[in-house]
Structure formats: C-alpha cells, structure tokens
mmCIF file of C-alpha atoms in Angstrom:
data_model
loop_
_atom_site.group_PDB
_atom_site.id
_atom_site.type_symbol
_atom_site.label_atom_id
_atom_site.label_comp_id
_atom_site.label_asym_id
_atom_site.label_seq_id
_atom_site.Cartn_x
_atom_site.Cartn_y
_atom_site.Cartn_z
ATOM 1 C CA MET V 1 2.956 208.995 80.833
ATOM 2 C CA LEU V 2 5.778 206.478 80.358
ATOM 3 C CA SER V 3 6.655 204.112 83.171
ATOM 4 C CA LEU V 4 9.431 202.083 83.860
ATOM 5 C CA GLN V 5 8.857 199.252 82.266
ATOM 6 C CA ASP V 6 7.880 200.798 79.144
ATOM 7 C CA ILE V 7 11.373 202.354 78.919
ATOM 8 C CA ALA V 8 13.540 199.156 80.037
ATOM 9 C CA HIS V 9 10.946 197.689 77.393
ATOM 10 C CA THR V 10 11.394 200.205 74.428
ATOM 11 C CA THR V 11 14.964 200.658 74.552
ATOM 12 C CA GLY V 12 15.786 197.304 75.217
ATOM 13 C CA GLY V 13 17.866 198.732 78.431
ATOM 14 C CA ASN V 14 18.862 196.917 81.420
ATOM 15 C CA TRP V 15 17.569 198.620 84.194
ATOM 16 C CA HIS V 16 19.929 199.214 87.204
ATOM 17 C CA ASN V 17 18.993 199.512 91.079
ATOM 18 C CA GLN V 18 15.111 199.605 90.331
ATOM 19 C CA GLU V 19 13.183 201.069 92.892
ATOM 20 C CA ARG V 20 9.167 201.634 92.501
ATOM 21 C CA SER V 21 8.722 205.785 91.302
ATOM 22 C CA GLU V 22 6.580 207.344 89.286
ATOM 23 C CA ILE V 23 7.743 209.116 85.891
ATOM 24 C CA THR V 24 5.479 212.762 85.972
ATOM 25 C CA GLY V 25 7.741 214.161 82.522
ATOM 26 C CA PHE V 26 10.764 213.893 80.714
ATOM 27 C CA SER V 27 13.517 216.144 80.470
ATOM 28 C CA ILE V 28 16.918 216.945 78.966
ATOM 29 C CA ASP V 29 17.952 219.488 80.976
ATOM 30 C CA SER V 30 18.817 219.120 84.860
ATOM 31 C CA ARG V 31 18.715 222.827 85.667
ATOM 32 C CA THR V 32 15.342 222.627 84.984
ATOM 33 C CA ILE V 33 14.248 218.738 86.319
ATOM 34 C CA SER V 34 11.506 218.880 87.965
ATOM 35 C CA PRO V 35 9.864 216.406 90.895
ATOM 36 C CA GLY V 36 9.601 212.561 89.319
ATOM 37 C CA GLU V 37 9.991 213.490 86.097
ATOM 38 C CA PHE V 38 12.660 211.586 83.591
ATOM 39 C CA PHE V 39 16.119 212.632 82.764
ATOM 40 C CA ILE V 40 17.818 212.080 79.463
ATOM 41 C CA THR V 41 21.184 212.157 78.808
ATOM 42 C CA LEU V 42 22.952 213.146 76.456
ATOM 43 C CA PRO V 43 26.431 214.098 75.324
ATOM 44 C CA GLY V 44 26.899 217.129 73.626
ATOM 45 C CA GLU V 45 29.306 219.096 72.384
ATOM 46 C CA ARG V 46 30.949 221.068 75.282
ATOM 47 C CA THR V 47 29.523 218.697 78.205
ATOM 48 C CA ASP V 48 27.381 215.416 78.372
ATOM 49 C CA GLY V 49 24.729 214.911 80.205
ATOM 50 C CA GLU V 50 26.035 211.990 82.708
ATOM 51 C CA ASP V 51 27.419 214.562 84.382
ATOM 52 C CA HIS V 52 24.952 215.854 85.752
ATOM 53 C CA LEU V 53 23.516 213.884 86.688
ATOM 54 C CA GLU V 54 23.624 214.637 90.785
ATOM 55 C CA GLU V 55 22.430 217.400 90.114
ATOM 56 C CA ALA V 56 19.359 216.074 87.693
ATOM 57 C CA TYR V 57 18.624 213.679 91.215
ATOM 58 C CA SER V 58 18.975 216.331 93.123
ATOM 59 C CA ARG V 59 15.989 218.493 91.647
ATOM 60 C CA GLY V 60 13.822 214.783 92.221
ATOM 61 C CA ALA V 61 15.042 213.002 89.586
ATOM 62 C CA SER V 62 12.534 209.516 89.392
ATOM 63 C CA GLY V 63 15.290 207.797 87.328
ATOM 64 C CA ALA V 64 17.492 208.096 83.987
ATOM 65 C CA LEU V 65 18.513 207.258 80.505
ATOM 66 C CA VAL V 66 22.344 207.094 80.303
ATOM 67 C CA ASN V 67 25.102 205.112 78.247
ATOM 68 C CA SER V 68 25.419 201.365 79.241
ATOM 69 C CA ASN V 69 28.726 202.329 79.450
ATOM 70 C CA LEU V 70 28.189 204.381 82.729
ATOM 71 C CA GLY V 71 29.494 202.121 85.441
ATOM 72 C CA ASP V 72 28.064 204.391 88.173
ATOM 73 C CA ASP V 73 25.079 202.480 90.043
ATOM 74 C CA SER V 74 24.948 205.225 92.648
ATOM 75 C CA PHE V 75 21.668 206.411 91.038
ATOM 76 C CA PRO V 76 18.109 204.622 91.406
ATOM 77 C CA ASN V 77 16.131 203.838 87.901
ATOM 78 C CA LEU V 78 19.069 203.757 86.109
ATOM 79 C CA ILE V 79 18.244 202.397 82.331
ATOM 80 C CA GLY V 80 21.388 201.653 79.812
ATOM 81 C CA VAL V 81 21.399 202.248 76.190
ATOM 82 C CA SER V 82 24.226 201.879 73.580
ATOM 83 C CA ASP V 83 22.745 204.794 72.017
ATOM 84 C CA ARG V 84 21.124 207.947 74.295
ATOM 85 C CA LYS V 85 19.660 209.264 70.736
ATOM 86 C CA SER V 86 18.899 206.697 69.654
ATOM 87 C CA GLY V 87 16.167 205.727 73.400
ATOM 88 C CA LEU V 88 14.464 208.651 72.744
ATOM 89 C CA LEU V 89 13.583 208.255 69.185
ATOM 90 C CA ASN V 90 12.340 205.003 70.356
ATOM 91 C CA MET V 91 10.180 205.865 73.695
ATOM 92 C CA ALA V 92 8.647 208.095 71.625
ATOM 93 C CA THR V 93 7.612 206.003 68.843
ATOM 94 C CA TYR V 94 6.431 204.318 71.081
ATOM 95 C CA TYR V 95 4.763 206.291 72.876
ATOM 96 C CA ARG V 96 2.704 208.478 69.855
ATOM 97 C CA THR V 97 1.536 204.258 68.639
ATOM 98 C CA ARG V 98 -1.225 205.734 72.415
ATOM 99 C CA PHE V 99 -2.742 208.229 70.073
ATOM 100 C CA SER V 100 -5.065 208.330 67.098
ATOM 101 C CA ILE V 101 -6.157 212.121 67.670
ATOM 102 C CA THR V 102 -5.172 214.087 65.313
ATOM 103 C CA ILE V 103 -1.337 215.504 65.089
ATOM 104 C CA VAL V 104 -0.587 218.702 62.965
ATOM 105 C CA GLY V 105 3.178 217.807 61.248
ATOM 106 C CA ILE V 106 4.344 221.348 60.093
ATOM 107 C CA THR V 107 7.912 222.162 58.974
ATOM 108 C CA GLY V 108 8.763 224.442 56.056
ATOM 109 C CA SER V 109 12.431 227.137 55.969
ATOM 110 C CA TRP V 110 10.028 230.035 57.928
ATOM 111 C CA GLY V 111 7.853 230.880 59.696
ATOM 112 C CA LYS V 112 6.320 227.134 61.407
ATOM 113 C CA THR V 113 6.143 228.554 65.621
ATOM 114 C CA THR V 114 4.308 231.096 64.876
ATOM 115 C CA THR V 115 1.874 229.777 62.310
ATOM 116 C CA LYS V 116 1.643 226.616 64.553
ATOM 117 C CA GLU V 117 0.678 228.420 66.862
ATOM 118 C CA VAL V 118 -2.777 229.648 65.308
ATOM 119 C CA ILE V 119 -2.878 226.465 64.286
ATOM 120 C CA GLY V 120 -3.056 225.500 68.571
ATOM 121 C CA SER V 121 -5.385 228.300 69.238
ATOM 122 C CA ILE V 122 -7.921 227.852 66.455
ATOM 123 C CA LEU V 123 -8.206 224.049 67.898
ATOM 124 C CA SER V 124 -7.628 224.985 71.840
ATOM 125 C CA THR V 125 -10.826 226.505 70.872
ATOM 126 C CA VAL V 126 -13.091 223.424 70.257
ATOM 127 C CA GLY V 127 -10.562 220.894 71.456
ATOM 128 C CA VAL V 128 -7.481 220.380 74.319
ATOM 129 C CA THR V 129 -4.726 220.647 72.321
ATOM 130 C CA HIS V 130 -1.351 219.978 72.818
ATOM 131 C CA LYS V 131 1.963 222.130 70.896
ATOM 132 C CA SER V 132 5.726 221.264 71.338
ATOM 133 C CA PRO V 133 6.924 224.146 73.354
ATOM 134 C CA GLY V 134 9.234 227.377 72.102
ATOM 135 C CA ASN V 135 10.641 225.924 68.694
ATOM 136 C CA PHE V 136 11.288 222.616 70.401
ATOM 137 C CA ASN V 137 12.576 221.219 66.706
ATOM 138 C CA THR V 138 14.489 218.545 66.719
ATOM 139 C CA GLU V 139 16.250 215.443 66.828
ATOM 140 C CA TYR V 140 15.858 216.389 70.897
ATOM 141 C CA GLY V 141 13.128 218.368 70.801
ATOM 142 C CA LEU V 142 10.088 217.043 69.041
ATOM 143 C CA PRO V 143 10.635 213.256 70.885
ATOM 144 C CA LEU V 144 11.223 215.331 74.228
ATOM 145 C CA SER V 145 7.637 216.863 73.299
ATOM 146 C CA LEU V 146 6.194 214.407 72.069
ATOM 147 C CA LEU V 147 6.935 212.362 75.423
ATOM 148 C CA ASN V 148 4.656 215.075 77.022
ATOM 149 C CA MET V 149 1.625 214.888 75.541
ATOM 150 C CA ASP V 150 -0.896 214.571 78.616
ATOM 151 C CA GLU V 151 -2.690 211.382 76.914
ATOM 152 C CA ASP V 152 -5.852 213.070 77.942
ATOM 153 C CA VAL V 153 -5.398 214.936 74.901
ATOM 154 C CA ASP V 154 -7.877 216.068 71.139
ATOM 155 C CA PHE V 155 -4.875 216.900 69.328
ATOM 156 C CA GLY V 156 -1.122 217.683 68.735
ATOM 157 C CA VAL V 157 0.805 220.694 67.060
ATOM 158 C CA PHE V 158 4.377 219.821 65.801
ATOM 159 C CA GLU V 159 7.473 222.225 64.066
ATOM 160 C CA LEU V 160 9.806 219.531 62.421
ATOM 161 C CA GLY V 161 13.333 221.777 62.619
ATOM 162 C CA LEU V 162 16.261 220.140 59.237
ATOM 163 C CA GLN V 163 20.315 221.079 59.448
ATOM 164 C CA TYR V 164 21.116 217.667 57.602
ATOM 165 C CA PRO V 165 19.701 215.203 54.559
ATOM 166 C CA GLY V 166 17.802 212.552 57.142
ATOM 167 C CA ASP V 167 16.257 214.775 59.749
ATOM 168 C CA ILE V 168 12.203 215.199 58.085
ATOM 169 C CA GLY V 169 12.230 212.286 57.432
ATOM 170 C CA THR V 170 13.097 210.325 61.196
ATOM 171 C CA LEU V 171 11.420 213.167 63.413
ATOM 172 C CA SER V 172 8.315 212.515 60.051
ATOM 173 C CA LYS V 173 8.395 208.607 61.474
ATOM 174 C CA VAL V 174 8.559 209.229 64.270
ATOM 175 C CA LEU V 175 5.627 212.048 64.734
ATOM 176 C CA LYS V 176 3.334 209.713 62.158
ATOM 177 C CA PRO V 177 1.867 213.078 61.551
ATOM 178 C CA THR V 178 -2.489 213.121 60.042
ATOM 179 C CA ILE V 179 -2.130 215.952 58.622
ATOM 180 C CA GLY V 180 2.162 218.115 57.128
ATOM 181 C CA LEU V 181 1.991 221.519 55.945
ATOM 182 C CA ILE V 182 5.031 223.361 54.460
ATOM 183 C CA THR V 183 5.055 226.483 54.814
ATOM 184 C CA GLY V 184 7.777 227.069 52.605
ATOM 185 C CA ILE V 185 10.919 226.687 51.263
ATOM 186 C CA GLY V 186 13.929 229.562 51.583
ATOM 187 C CA ARG V 187 17.737 229.834 51.351
ATOM 188 C CA VAL V 188 17.577 228.383 54.785
ATOM 189 C CA HIS V 189 20.402 225.215 55.897
ATOM 190 C CA LEU V 190 21.626 225.282 52.055
ATOM 191 C CA GLN V 191 24.722 224.730 53.216
ATOM 192 C CA ASN V 192 23.779 220.984 53.933
ATOM 193 C CA PHE V 193 22.125 220.365 50.891
ATOM 194 C CA ARG V 194 23.118 220.970 46.533
ATOM 195 C CA GLY V 195 20.793 223.084 46.085
ATOM 196 C CA ARG V 196 17.325 224.362 46.820
ATOM 197 C CA LYS V 197 14.998 221.492 44.916
ATOM 198 C CA HIS V 198 17.944 218.922 47.192
ATOM 199 C CA LEU V 199 15.658 220.907 50.285
ATOM 200 C CA ALA V 200 12.942 220.651 49.493
ATOM 201 C CA ARG V 201 12.584 216.897 48.445
ATOM 202 C CA GLU V 202 13.866 216.810 51.960
ATOM 203 C CA LYS V 203 11.229 218.572 53.350
ATOM 204 C CA PHE V 204 9.343 216.694 51.211
ATOM 205 C CA ARG V 205 9.850 213.923 53.874
ATOM 206 C CA LEU V 206 7.591 214.676 56.319
ATOM 207 C CA ALA V 207 5.106 212.150 53.992
ATOM 208 C CA GLU V 208 7.389 209.706 54.311
ATOM 209 C CA GLY V 209 5.499 208.980 58.201
ATOM 210 C CA MET V 210 2.086 209.369 56.894
ATOM 211 C CA GLU V 211 -0.316 207.556 55.619
ATOM 212 C CA GLU V 212 -1.329 207.677 52.435
ATOM 213 C CA GLY V 213 -4.471 209.761 50.859
ATOM 214 C CA SER V 214 -2.816 211.752 54.593
ATOM 215 C CA THR V 215 -2.630 215.855 53.090
ATOM 216 C CA VAL V 216 -1.036 217.597 52.869
ATOM 217 C CA LEU V 217 -0.758 221.756 53.091
ATOM 218 C CA ILE V 218 1.800 224.275 50.509
ATOM 219 C CA ASN V 219 2.813 227.607 50.145
ATOM 220 C CA GLU V 220 1.855 227.574 46.452
ATOM 221 C CA ASP V 221 4.310 231.497 46.612
ATOM 222 C CA SER V 222 7.284 229.704 47.025
ATOM 223 C CA ASP V 223 7.715 227.509 44.079
ATOM 224 C CA LEU V 224 6.754 224.039 45.760
ATOM 225 C CA VAL V 225 4.350 222.794 43.307
ATOM 226 C CA ASP V 226 6.300 223.653 40.660
ATOM 227 C CA VAL V 227 9.531 221.574 42.111
ATOM 228 C CA HIS V 228 6.096 218.654 44.095
ATOM 229 C CA ARG V 229 6.097 218.158 39.831
ATOM 230 C CA LEU V 230 9.697 217.047 39.455
ATOM 231 C CA SER V 231 9.155 214.415 43.027
ATOM 232 C CA ASN V 232 7.056 211.763 43.789
ATOM 233 C CA GLN V 233 7.335 211.484 47.265
ATOM 234 C CA LEU V 234 3.644 213.550 47.382
ATOM 235 C CA SER V 235 2.223 210.752 44.776
ATOM 236 C CA ASP V 236 -0.322 208.612 47.762
ATOM 237 C CA LYS V 237 -0.966 212.765 49.072
ATOM 238 C CA ARG V 238 -3.688 214.713 49.008
ATOM 239 C CA ILE V 239 -2.041 218.184 48.113
ATOM 240 C CA VAL V 240 -3.639 221.302 49.325
ATOM 241 C CA PRO V 241 -1.349 224.864 47.969
ATOM 242 C CA TYR V 242 -2.888 227.804 49.731
ATOM 243 C CA SER V 243 -1.618 232.011 48.129
ATOM 244 C CA VAL V 244 -1.937 234.537 49.293
ATOM 245 C CA GLU V 245 0.602 236.355 45.623
ATOM 246 C CA GLY V 246 -0.545 233.782 43.187
ATOM 247 C CA ALA V 247 -3.435 233.736 40.692
ATOM 248 C CA GLY V 248 -3.478 230.214 40.581
ATOM 249 C CA MET V 249 -5.273 226.780 42.110
ATOM 250 C CA ALA V 250 -4.521 227.495 45.705
ATOM 251 C CA ARG V 251 -7.438 226.261 47.989
ATOM 252 C CA TYR V 252 -7.010 228.776 50.513
ATOM 253 C CA ARG V 253 -5.697 231.861 49.531
ATOM 254 C CA ALA V 254 -5.332 235.554 51.173
ATOM 255 C CA ARG V 255 -7.366 238.905 49.513
ATOM 256 C CA GLU V 256 -8.117 242.546 50.272
ATOM 257 C CA ILE V 257 -4.630 242.731 52.537
ATOM 258 C CA ASP V 258 -4.004 245.703 54.496
ATOM 259 C CA LEU V 259 -1.617 246.028 56.882
ATOM 260 C CA MET V 260 -2.698 248.756 59.474
ATOM 261 C CA GLY V 261 1.359 249.538 61.177
ATOM 262 C CA LEU V 262 0.977 248.652 64.755
ATOM 263 C CA ASN V 263 -3.151 247.892 64.506
ATOM 264 C CA GLY V 264 -1.895 244.937 63.666
ATOM 265 C CA LEU V 265 -3.213 243.623 59.758
ATOM 266 C CA SER V 266 -6.540 242.543 57.578
ATOM 267 C CA PHE V 267 -7.287 239.813 55.031
ATOM 268 C CA THR V 268 -10.509 238.239 53.391
ATOM 269 C CA LEU V 269 -9.219 234.368 53.849
ATOM 270 C CA ARG V 270 -11.140 232.775 50.062
ATOM 271 C CA GLU V 271 -11.670 229.019 49.624
ATOM 272 C CA ARG V 272 -11.899 227.846 46.013
ATOM 273 C CA GLY V 273 -15.290 226.776 45.254
ATOM 274 C CA GLY V 274 -16.526 228.410 48.930
ATOM 275 C CA GLY V 275 -17.496 230.567 50.564
ATOM 276 C CA HIS V 276 -14.830 233.881 52.587
ATOM 277 C CA GLU V 277 -13.541 235.464 55.772
ATOM 278 C CA PRO V 278 -12.373 238.129 56.645
ATOM 279 C CA LEU V 279 -9.602 238.233 59.547
ATOM 280 C CA ARG V 280 -7.943 240.640 61.307
ATOM 281 C CA LEU V 281 -5.536 240.439 63.976
ATOM 282 C CA LYS V 282 -5.512 243.999 66.370
ATOM 283 C CA GLY V 283 -2.445 244.799 67.057
ATOM 284 C CA HIS V 284 -0.920 241.271 68.371
ATOM 285 C CA LEU V 285 0.345 239.778 64.826
ATOM 286 C CA LEU V 286 2.294 242.282 62.707
ATOM 287 C CA SER V 287 3.772 242.138 58.944
ATOM 288 C CA LYS V 288 3.148 240.169 54.965
ATOM 289 C CA ALA V 289 4.990 237.461 56.657
ATOM 290 C CA ASN V 290 2.238 236.381 59.226
ATOM 291 C CA VAL V 291 -0.316 236.794 56.891
ATOM 292 C CA TYR V 292 1.337 233.642 55.513
ATOM 293 C CA ASN V 293 1.655 232.243 59.008
ATOM 294 C CA VAL V 294 -1.972 233.288 59.793
ATOM 295 C CA LEU V 295 -3.642 232.079 56.644
ATOM 296 C CA ALA V 296 -1.796 228.750 56.810
ATOM 297 C CA GLY V 297 -2.985 227.787 59.904
ATOM 298 C CA ALA V 298 -7.028 228.375 58.766
ATOM 299 C CA SER V 299 -6.026 226.296 56.132
ATOM 300 C CA VAL V 300 -5.556 223.384 58.387
ATOM 301 C CA GLY V 301 -8.161 224.709 60.755
ATOM 302 C CA LEU V 302 -11.070 225.059 57.271
ATOM 303 C CA GLU V 303 -9.284 221.321 56.580
ATOM 304 C CA LEU V 304 -10.068 219.344 59.751
ATOM 305 C CA GLY V 305 -13.531 220.688 59.248
ATOM 306 C CA ILE V 306 -12.844 223.390 62.218
ATOM 307 C CA GLY V 307 -16.509 225.874 61.571
ATOM 308 C CA ARG V 308 -15.404 229.354 60.835
ATOM 309 C CA ARG V 309 -16.061 231.326 63.363
ATOM 310 C CA LYS V 310 -13.759 229.251 65.771
ATOM 311 C CA VAL V 311 -11.214 229.382 62.908
ATOM 312 C CA VAL V 312 -11.100 233.509 63.233
ATOM 313 C CA ALA V 313 -11.579 233.215 66.724
ATOM 314 C CA GLY V 314 -9.182 231.309 67.283
ATOM 315 C CA VAL V 315 -6.281 232.548 64.858
ATOM 316 C CA ASP V 316 -5.982 236.179 66.669
ATOM 317 C CA ILE V 317 -3.342 235.023 69.288
ATOM 318 C CA ALA V 318 -1.254 236.557 71.912
ATOM 319 C CA PRO V 319 2.316 238.342 70.565
ATOM 320 C CA LEU V 320 5.481 235.886 70.684
ATOM 321 C CA SER V 321 8.518 236.672 72.942
ATOM 322 C CA GLN V 322 10.600 238.413 70.944
ATOM 323 C CA ARG V 323 9.129 237.669 67.527
ATOM 324 C CA LEU V 324 7.629 241.130 65.217
ATOM 325 C CA GLN V 325 7.571 243.339 68.773
ATOM 326 C CA PRO V 326 6.583 246.298 69.245
ATOM 327 C CA ILE V 327 9.706 248.480 70.646
ATOM 328 C CA GLU V 328 9.360 252.324 71.860
ATOM 329 C CA PHE V 329 12.434 254.080 72.052
ATOM 330 C CA ALA V 330 12.947 258.521 72.653
ATOM 331 C CA GLY V 331 10.854 259.754 70.454
ATOM 332 C CA GLY V 332 9.100 257.421 68.504
ATOM 333 C CA THR V 333 8.658 253.892 68.348
#
C-alpha cells in the first residue's frame, strides 16, 4: 500500500497538516470510507469530492487528495495537486512498479466482467488473486482497483473500459498487462468513433502498455482477426485467437456445445495440436454468450500454464449479481 510520503512524491503534491497515519486503502466515495482509507476527491457532474471532506474524515479517512487551490487546511494530511485525475493515474502507475507478477488486462465490447470472474477463479486455484471489483474499468475505477491490490498477491485481473478515444491506451500504460484479452468488437460507444474499425483500433491499444512479445488473445468470431491485419498495433505481440463458431485457425475452440436451459451449459474445449477437455457448468452461467466468456477465461488459464484439471475446476463460477439470473414468476420461470 502506498504511504502518504509516496503519494506526495509521485503526484508532486503539496502535503498540508502532516500527521503520522497509515493508509489501509483508497476510496473515491466519502459514503463508504473505512477507517484508515485515503480519500481521493474527484470532480463530478453534480458534485465535487471536496464538498464531502467532512464526511470522509468523520468516517476515519487518513488523508485526502485535493485540488491545490482548495484553501482549506482544517483537515490533516491534505495533498494538493493541480489535476486530481492525473494524480490518481500517477499514483496507480507508481504502485504498479512494485509488482512483478502476472497481470491480465481484459477489454472488449461485451463479456469483460464475467470473463474476469472466470479468469480470477481459475487463477485462484494456484495462487492468491486480486480481481477488480464489479466493473471497475474506467479512468477512475481501474487505478483505484490497482491501488487497493495487496502487495503479496500472485495474480491480478483487471478490466479496461472504453468510452472515448484514448481511454484504453491510457489505462494500459497504467496497468502494463503481462497478458491481454480482447473479447470482441461490437457497436458500443460508436457515437464517439467513426466506425467499427476505428473502435477496434482503440481496443487494440490494450497492447500499448504491454512488452514486446506479450500474448494477446482475441475472439476470432467477431472479425478481430481481419481487422487487426489492417493495423500494426499488434505487430510485435503474439496473437492467439479463440473461437466458438469459426472453422479458422483458432488455437482454442468450443465444440459439442449443449445449452441446457436452466440446467446450465456444457462444451468441449479443444486446443489445436493439443488435447480436449469437457466443461460443464451446472446452472450457474446460462446462454451461448457465456460459452464465449468461459472459453476466453479457460484459454487465458491454459496460456498461463495452468493445469487442465484446475482450469476445468475454476470455470464453474457462482452466478454474478443481476447478470442472467433466472427469475421465478407465478406460473413458471
């Protein structure tokens, strides 16, 4: 966990009313601050985090990142910066340098959260794993999740979300994934892009924070392979396609798919040039969409050298809140 000294140093901020205090975590929500957490105030459309300093400190905040022009020294350990968003990103970028572990970065137009949970479950069978909570995948959520990662973990799994051009590249440079996954390219956020190819190139910016030769898994069924051939963004990366529908050169494929309604789903995971494993999910994940999510997660696990039995054991995750959960109505489901 970063210290107050670390924050002041990496943000170049001015540290006011210094008091000795140990940081136990980071938060951007004054309503949920726990004792010892450092409060990062951020500007919003309706309110500003600085308006809630009193609430944060009443809940035990250890300090706060604020605008250098705040002009209020009534709280201890205020660190003033000229740009709070940049301050948050700089903090997370600095903290990332403390880790030499496997970091999985996931982006795409669909399936990010479920796939993240599958990958996290698989990795948890072999080591301590940190997952970004919920869909913390924005310019605020991802760095916050990274800052709250314990230093003794073996793996980290994160989502990178996209709204505007430049988002994925910025987040990738903060996260520096060691392995990447692009779940697909849809028509989400197209209002901010000139077309699907431009959206795809933005997703490919996942590679910007990755080292040369790193592996990026891509969904072959969403035209990603054809699109990436038009771009040099992934030219120095190892591309590993996976597929449910295609008959192409995907390394990992789902075959013998059986969608069993409320009883779950099953399929056989086949690896080109390798073996095959049956996977059965007992009513926890439903629909063909989750065949893609589970296949993607299992493919990442296999690429990381996780044993097949552990991969099979790890994919059957509990149902996610408010995602494809059956609702019982009077007279039937």
